[in-house]
XYZ file of N, CA, C and O in Angstrom:
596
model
N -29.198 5.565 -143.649
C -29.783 5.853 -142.364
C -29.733 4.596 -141.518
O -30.143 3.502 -141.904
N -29.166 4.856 -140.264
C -29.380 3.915 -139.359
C -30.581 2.960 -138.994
O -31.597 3.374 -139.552
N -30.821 1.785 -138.223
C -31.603 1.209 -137.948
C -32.119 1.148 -136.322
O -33.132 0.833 -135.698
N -30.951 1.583 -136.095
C -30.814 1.781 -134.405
C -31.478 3.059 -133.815
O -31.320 4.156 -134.351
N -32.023 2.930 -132.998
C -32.474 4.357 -132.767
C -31.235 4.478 -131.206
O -30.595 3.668 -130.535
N -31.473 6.283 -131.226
C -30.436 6.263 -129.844
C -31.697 6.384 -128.773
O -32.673 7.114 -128.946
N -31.420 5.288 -127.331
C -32.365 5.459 -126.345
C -32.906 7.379 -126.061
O -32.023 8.228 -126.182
N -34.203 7.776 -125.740
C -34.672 8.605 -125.613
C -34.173 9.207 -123.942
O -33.916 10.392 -123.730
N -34.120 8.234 -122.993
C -34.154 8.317 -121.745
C -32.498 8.253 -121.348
O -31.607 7.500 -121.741
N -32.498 9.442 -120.343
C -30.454 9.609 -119.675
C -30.359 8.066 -119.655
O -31.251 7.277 -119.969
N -28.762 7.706 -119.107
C -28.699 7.068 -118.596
C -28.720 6.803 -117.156
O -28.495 7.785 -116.448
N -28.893 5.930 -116.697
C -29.057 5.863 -115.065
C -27.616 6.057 -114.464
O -27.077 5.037 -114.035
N -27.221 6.740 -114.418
C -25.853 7.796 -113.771
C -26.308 9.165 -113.868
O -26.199 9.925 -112.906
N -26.676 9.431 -114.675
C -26.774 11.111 -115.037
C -28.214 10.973 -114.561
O -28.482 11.988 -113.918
N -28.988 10.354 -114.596
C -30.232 10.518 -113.781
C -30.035 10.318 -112.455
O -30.556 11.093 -111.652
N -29.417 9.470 -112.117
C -29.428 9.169 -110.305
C -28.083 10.376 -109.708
O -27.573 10.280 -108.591
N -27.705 11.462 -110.743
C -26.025 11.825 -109.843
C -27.205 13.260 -109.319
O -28.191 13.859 -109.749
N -26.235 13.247 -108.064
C -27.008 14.675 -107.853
C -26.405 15.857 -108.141
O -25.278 15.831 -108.635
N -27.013 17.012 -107.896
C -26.995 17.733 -108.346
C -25.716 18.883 -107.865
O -25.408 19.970 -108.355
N -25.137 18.098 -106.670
C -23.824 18.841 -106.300
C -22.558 18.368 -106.608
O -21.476 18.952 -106.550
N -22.909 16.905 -107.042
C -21.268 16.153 -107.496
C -21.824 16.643 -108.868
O -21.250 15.664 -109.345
N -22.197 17.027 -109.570
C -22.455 17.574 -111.080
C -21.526 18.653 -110.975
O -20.367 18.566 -111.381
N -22.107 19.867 -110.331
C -21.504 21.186 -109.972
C -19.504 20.845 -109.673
O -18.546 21.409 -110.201
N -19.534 19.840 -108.743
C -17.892 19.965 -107.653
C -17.067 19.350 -109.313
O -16.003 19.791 -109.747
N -17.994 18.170 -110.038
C -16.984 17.692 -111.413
C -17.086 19.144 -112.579
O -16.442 19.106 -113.628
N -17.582 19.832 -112.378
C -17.683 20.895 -112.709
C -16.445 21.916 -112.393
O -15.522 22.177 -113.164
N -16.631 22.394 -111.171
C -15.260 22.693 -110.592
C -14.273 22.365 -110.752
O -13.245 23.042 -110.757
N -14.413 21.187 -110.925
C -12.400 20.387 -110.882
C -12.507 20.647 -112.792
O -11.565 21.205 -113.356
N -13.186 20.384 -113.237
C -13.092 20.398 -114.782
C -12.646 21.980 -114.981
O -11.783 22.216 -115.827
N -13.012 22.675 -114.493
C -12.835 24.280 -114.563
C -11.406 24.605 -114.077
O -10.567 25.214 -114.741
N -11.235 24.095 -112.773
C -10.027 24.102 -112.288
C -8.578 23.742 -113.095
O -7.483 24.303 -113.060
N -9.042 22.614 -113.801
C -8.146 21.575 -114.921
C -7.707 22.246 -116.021
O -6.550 22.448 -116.390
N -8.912 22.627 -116.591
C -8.984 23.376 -118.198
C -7.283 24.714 -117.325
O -6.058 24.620 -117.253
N -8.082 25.485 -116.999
C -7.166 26.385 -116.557
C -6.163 26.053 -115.929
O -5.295 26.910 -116.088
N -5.807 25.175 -115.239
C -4.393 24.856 -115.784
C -3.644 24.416 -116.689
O -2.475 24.682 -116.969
N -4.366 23.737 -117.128
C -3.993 23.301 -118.907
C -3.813 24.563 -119.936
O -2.840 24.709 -120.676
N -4.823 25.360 -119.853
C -4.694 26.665 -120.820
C -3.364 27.370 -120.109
O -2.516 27.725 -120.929
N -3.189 27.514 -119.337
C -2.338 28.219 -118.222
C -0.851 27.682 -119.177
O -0.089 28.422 -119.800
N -0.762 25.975 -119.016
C 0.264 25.224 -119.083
C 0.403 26.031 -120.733
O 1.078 27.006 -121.064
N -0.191 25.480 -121.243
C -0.003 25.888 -122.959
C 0.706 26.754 -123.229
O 1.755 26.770 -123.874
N 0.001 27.719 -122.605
C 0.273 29.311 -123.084
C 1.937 29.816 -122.595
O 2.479 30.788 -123.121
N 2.534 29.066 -121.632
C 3.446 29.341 -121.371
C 4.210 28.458 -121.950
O 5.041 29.277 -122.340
N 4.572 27.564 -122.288
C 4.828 26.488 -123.410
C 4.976 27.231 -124.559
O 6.107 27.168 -125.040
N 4.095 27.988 -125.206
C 4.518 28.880 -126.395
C 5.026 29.739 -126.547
O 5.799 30.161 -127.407
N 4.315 30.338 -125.052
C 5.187 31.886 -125.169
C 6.807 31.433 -124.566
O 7.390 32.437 -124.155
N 7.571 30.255 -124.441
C 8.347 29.758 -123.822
C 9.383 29.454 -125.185
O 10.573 29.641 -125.438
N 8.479 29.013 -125.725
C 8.701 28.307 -127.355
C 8.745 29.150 -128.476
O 8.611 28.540 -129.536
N 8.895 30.388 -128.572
C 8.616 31.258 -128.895
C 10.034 32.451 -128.841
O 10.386 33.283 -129.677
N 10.554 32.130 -127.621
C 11.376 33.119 -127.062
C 10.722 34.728 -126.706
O 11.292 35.792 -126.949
N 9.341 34.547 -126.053
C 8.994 36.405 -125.988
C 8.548 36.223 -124.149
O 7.647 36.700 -123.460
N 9.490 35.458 -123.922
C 9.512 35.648 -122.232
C 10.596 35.218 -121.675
O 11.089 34.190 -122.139
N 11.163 35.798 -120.687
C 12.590 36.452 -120.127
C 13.317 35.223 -119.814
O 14.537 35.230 -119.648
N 12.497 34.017 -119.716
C 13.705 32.920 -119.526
C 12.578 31.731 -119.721
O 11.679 31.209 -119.062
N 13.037 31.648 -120.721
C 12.148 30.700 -121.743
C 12.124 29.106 -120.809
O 11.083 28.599 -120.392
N 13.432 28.547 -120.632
C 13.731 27.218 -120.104
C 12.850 27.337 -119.398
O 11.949 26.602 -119.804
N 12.312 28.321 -117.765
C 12.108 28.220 -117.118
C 10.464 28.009 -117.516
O 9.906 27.124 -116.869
N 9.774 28.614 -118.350
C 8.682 28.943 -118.989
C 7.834 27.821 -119.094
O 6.744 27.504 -118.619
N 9.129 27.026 -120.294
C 8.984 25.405 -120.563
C 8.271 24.547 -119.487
O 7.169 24.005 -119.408
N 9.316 24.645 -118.727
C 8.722 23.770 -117.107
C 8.010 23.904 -116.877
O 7.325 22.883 -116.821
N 7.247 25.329 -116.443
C 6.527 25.716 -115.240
C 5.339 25.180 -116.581
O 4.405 24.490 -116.173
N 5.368 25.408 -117.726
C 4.068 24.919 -118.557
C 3.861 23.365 -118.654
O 2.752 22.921 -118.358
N 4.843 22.529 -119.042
C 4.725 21.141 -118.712
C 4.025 20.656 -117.650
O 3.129 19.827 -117.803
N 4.516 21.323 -116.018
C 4.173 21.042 -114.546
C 2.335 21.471 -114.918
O 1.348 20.750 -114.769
N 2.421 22.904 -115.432
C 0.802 22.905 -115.418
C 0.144 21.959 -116.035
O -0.887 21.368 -115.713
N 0.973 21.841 -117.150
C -0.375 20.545 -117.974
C -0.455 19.733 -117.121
O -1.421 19.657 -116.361
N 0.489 19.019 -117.092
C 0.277 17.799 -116.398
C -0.579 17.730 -114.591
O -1.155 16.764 -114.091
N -0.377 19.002 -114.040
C -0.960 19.117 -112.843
C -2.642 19.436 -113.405
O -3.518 18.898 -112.728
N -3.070 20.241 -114.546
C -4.293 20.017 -115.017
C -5.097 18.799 -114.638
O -6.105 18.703 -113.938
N -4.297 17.774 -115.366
C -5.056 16.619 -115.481
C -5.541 15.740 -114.447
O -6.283 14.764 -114.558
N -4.848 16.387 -113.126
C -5.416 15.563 -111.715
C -7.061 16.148 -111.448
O -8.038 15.419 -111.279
N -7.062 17.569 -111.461
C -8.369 17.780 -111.474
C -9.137 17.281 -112.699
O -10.159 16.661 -112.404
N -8.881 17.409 -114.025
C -9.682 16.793 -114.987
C -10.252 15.229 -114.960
O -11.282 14.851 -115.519
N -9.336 14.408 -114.174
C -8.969 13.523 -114.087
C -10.142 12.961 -112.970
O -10.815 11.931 -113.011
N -10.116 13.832 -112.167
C -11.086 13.440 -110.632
C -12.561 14.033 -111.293
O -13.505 13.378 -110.852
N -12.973 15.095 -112.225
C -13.695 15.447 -112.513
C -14.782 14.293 -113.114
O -15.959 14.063 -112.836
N -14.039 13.809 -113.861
C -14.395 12.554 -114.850
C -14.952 11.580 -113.601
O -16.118 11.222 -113.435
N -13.869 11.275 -112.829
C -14.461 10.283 -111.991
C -16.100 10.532 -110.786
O -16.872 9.706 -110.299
N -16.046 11.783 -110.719
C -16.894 12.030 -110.157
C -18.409 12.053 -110.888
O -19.421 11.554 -110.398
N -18.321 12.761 -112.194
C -19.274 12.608 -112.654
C -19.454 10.946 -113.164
O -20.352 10.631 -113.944
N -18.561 10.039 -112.658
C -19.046 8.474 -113.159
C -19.347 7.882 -111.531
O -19.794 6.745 -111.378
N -19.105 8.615 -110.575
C -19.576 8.987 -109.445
C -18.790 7.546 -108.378
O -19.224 7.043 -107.342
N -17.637 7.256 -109.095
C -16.315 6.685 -108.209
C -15.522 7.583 -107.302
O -14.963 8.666 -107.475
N -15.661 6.753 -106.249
C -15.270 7.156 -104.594
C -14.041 7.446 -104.791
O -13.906 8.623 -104.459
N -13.047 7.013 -105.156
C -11.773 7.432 -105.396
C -11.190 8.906 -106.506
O -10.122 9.344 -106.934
N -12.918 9.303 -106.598
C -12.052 10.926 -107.545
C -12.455 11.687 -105.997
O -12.042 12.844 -106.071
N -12.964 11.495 -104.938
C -13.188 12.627 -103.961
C -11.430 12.637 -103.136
O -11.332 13.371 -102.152
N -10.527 12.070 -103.443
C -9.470 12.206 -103.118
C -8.459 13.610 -103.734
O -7.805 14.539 -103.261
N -8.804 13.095 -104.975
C -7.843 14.325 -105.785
C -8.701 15.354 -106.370
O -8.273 15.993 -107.331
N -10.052 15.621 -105.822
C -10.994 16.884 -105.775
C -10.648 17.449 -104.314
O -11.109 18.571 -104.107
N -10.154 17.058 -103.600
C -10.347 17.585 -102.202
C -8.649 18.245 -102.386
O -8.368 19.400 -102.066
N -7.950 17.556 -102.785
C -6.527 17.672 -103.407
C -6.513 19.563 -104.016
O -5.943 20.608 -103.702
N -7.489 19.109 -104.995
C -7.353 20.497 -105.754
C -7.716 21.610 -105.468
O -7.076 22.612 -105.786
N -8.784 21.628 -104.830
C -9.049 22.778 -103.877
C -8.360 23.113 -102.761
O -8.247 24.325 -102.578
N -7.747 22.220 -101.767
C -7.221 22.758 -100.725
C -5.764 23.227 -101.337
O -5.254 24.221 -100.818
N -4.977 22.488 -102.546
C -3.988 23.398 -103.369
C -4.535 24.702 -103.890
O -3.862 25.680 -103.565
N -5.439 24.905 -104.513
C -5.876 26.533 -104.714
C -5.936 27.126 -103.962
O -5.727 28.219 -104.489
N -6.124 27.342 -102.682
C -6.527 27.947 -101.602
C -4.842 28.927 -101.770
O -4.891 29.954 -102.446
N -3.775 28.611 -101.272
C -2.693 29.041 -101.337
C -2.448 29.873 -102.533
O -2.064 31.018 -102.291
N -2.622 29.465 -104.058
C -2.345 30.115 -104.529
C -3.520 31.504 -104.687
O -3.263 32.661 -105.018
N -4.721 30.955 -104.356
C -5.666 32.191 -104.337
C -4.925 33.735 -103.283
O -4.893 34.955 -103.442
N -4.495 32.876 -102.361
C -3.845 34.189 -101.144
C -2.627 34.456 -101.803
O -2.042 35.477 -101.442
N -2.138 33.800 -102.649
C -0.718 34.750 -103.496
C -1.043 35.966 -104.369
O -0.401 37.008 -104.500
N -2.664 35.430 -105.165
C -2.821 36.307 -106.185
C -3.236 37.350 -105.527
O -2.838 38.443 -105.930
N -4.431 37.287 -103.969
C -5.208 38.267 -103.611
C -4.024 39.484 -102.896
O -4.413 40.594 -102.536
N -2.479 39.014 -102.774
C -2.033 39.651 -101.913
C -0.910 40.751 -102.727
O -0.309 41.750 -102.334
N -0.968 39.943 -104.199
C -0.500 40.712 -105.437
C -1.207 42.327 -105.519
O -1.721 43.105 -104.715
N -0.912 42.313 -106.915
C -1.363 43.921 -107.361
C -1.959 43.526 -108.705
O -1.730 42.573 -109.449
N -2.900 44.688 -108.793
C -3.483 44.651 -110.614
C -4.197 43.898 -110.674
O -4.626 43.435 -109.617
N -4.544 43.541 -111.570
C -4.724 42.514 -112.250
C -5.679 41.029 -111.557
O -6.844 40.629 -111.565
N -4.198 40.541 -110.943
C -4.062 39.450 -109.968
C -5.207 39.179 -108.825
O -5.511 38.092 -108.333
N -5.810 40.598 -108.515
C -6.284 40.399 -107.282
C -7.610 39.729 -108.077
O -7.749 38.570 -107.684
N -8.394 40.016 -108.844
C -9.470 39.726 -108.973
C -9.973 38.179 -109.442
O -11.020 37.535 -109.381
N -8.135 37.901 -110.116
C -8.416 36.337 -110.176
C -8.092 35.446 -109.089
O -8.357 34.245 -109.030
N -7.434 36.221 -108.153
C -7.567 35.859 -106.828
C -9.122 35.610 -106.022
O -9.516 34.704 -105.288
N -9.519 36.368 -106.334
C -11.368 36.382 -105.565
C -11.438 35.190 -106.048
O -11.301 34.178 -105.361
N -11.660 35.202 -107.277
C -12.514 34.153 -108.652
C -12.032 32.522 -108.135
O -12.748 31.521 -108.107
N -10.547 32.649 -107.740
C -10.173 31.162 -107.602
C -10.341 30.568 -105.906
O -10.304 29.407 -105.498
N -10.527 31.819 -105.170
C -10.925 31.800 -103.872
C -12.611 31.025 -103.774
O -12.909 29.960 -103.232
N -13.343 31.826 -104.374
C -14.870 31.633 -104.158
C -14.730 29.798 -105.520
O -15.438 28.792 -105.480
N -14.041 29.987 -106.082
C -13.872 28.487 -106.628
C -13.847 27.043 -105.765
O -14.492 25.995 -105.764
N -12.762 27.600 -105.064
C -11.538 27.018 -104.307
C -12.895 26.459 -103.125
O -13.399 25.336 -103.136
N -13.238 27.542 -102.225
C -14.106 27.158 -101.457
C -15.341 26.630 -101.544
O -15.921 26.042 -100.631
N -15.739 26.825 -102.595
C -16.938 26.433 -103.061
C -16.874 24.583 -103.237
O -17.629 23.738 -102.755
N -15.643 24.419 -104.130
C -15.614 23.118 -104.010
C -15.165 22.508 -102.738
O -15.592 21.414 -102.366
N -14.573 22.991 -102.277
C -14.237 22.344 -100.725
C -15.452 22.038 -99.733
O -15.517 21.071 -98.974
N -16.555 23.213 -99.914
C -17.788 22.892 -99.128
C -18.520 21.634 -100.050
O -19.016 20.705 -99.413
N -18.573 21.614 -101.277
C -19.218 20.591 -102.375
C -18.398 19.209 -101.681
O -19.002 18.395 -100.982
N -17.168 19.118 -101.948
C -16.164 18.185 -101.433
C -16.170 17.419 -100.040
O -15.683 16.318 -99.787
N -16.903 18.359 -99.140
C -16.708 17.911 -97.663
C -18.111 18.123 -97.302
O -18.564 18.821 -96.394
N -18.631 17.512 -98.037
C -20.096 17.521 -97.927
C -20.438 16.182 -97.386
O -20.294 15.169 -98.071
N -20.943 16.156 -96.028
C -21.417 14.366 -95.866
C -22.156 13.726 -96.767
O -22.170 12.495 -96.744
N -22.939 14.474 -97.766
C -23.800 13.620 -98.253
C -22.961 13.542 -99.503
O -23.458 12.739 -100.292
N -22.030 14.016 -99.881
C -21.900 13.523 -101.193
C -20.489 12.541 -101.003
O -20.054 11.807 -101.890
N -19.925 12.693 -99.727
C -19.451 11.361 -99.339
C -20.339 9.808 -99.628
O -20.076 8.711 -100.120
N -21.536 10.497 -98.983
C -22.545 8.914 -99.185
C -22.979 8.653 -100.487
O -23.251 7.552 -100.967
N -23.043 10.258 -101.268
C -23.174 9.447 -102.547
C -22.346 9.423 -103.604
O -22.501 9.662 -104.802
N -21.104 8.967 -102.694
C -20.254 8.510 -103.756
C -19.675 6.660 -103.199
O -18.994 5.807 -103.769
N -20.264 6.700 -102.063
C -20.438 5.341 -101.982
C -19.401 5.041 -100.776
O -19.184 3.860 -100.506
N -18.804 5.974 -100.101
C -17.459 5.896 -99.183
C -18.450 5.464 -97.681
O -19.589 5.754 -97.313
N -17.258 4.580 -97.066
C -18.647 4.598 -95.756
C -16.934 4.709 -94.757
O -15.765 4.357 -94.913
N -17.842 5.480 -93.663
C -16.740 6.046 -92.129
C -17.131 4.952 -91.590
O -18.135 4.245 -91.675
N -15.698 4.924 -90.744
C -15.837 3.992 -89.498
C -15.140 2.435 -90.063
O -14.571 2.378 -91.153
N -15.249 1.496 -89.363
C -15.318 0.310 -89.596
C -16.396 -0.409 -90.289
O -17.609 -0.214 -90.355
N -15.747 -1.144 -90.701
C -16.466 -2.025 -92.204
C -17.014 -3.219 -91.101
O -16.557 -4.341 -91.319
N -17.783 -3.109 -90.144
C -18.794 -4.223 -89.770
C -19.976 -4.345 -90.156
O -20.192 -3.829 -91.253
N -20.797 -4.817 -89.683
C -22.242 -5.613 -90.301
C -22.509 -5.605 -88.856
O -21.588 -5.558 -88.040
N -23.788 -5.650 -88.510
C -25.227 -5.254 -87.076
C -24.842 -6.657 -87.092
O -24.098 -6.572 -86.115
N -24.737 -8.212 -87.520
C -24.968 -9.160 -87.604
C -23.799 -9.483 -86.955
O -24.092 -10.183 -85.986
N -22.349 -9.264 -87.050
C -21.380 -9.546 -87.154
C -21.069 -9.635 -85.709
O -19.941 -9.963 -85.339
């Protein structure tokens, strides 16, 4: 048995983050996973030979993984609550937006994950373009002067 105990109390990040950059690293993490699962699955079923043009399969699953990881990627940063993940969160949502109006304009199926990535899509964009979570991520508008200066 250890000697160390683990502190009882968050740490001061997860205590001071609020409660909407929680939710938006949330989003992009959601956003991520599913392209990553997305990427996989076509990767196998690619790898596999049980879809009509496998090469093409390959790609389009590679492109997803790897496009995953920009939202996973900004997710992380946000919940460590660095100014530079509100770049490629704002990134990922205004890219969903498009594909949400491909799926909603489809048939079957499609439409409903169309809604799902729509009310996603926007949701983080209002989280994203939120003045205050500009400020609390530490970004400041305008020119970098000082009242003194």
């Amino acid at each position: 048995m250890s000697t160390q105990q683990t502190p009882s109390t968050p740490s001061p990040s997860t205590a001071e983050r609020p409660t909407r950059i929680t939710v938006l690293a949330g989003v992009n993490a959601l956003e991520g996973v599913a392209l990553a699962v997305g990427g996989i699955y076509l990767l196998i079923m690619g790898l596999l030979g049980k879809l009509e043009s496998t090469q093409q399969a390959e790609t389009v699953g590679i492109t997803l993984v790897a496009l995953g990881a920009i939202p996973l990627i900004a997710a992380r940063g946000l919940l460590l609550l660095r100014s530079w993940s509100r770049g490629p969160a704002l990134i990922t949502q205004i890219m969903a937006l498009p594909v949400a109006w491909t799926l909603l304009r489809s048939q079957g199926a499609l439409i409903p994950t169309g809604i799902v990535l729509a009310v996603v899509a926007v949701t983080g964009l209002v989280l994203v373009l939120n003045p205050a979570t500009t400020q609390d991520l530490g970004i400041r508008r305008g020119p970098r002067t000082t009242p003194d200066a």
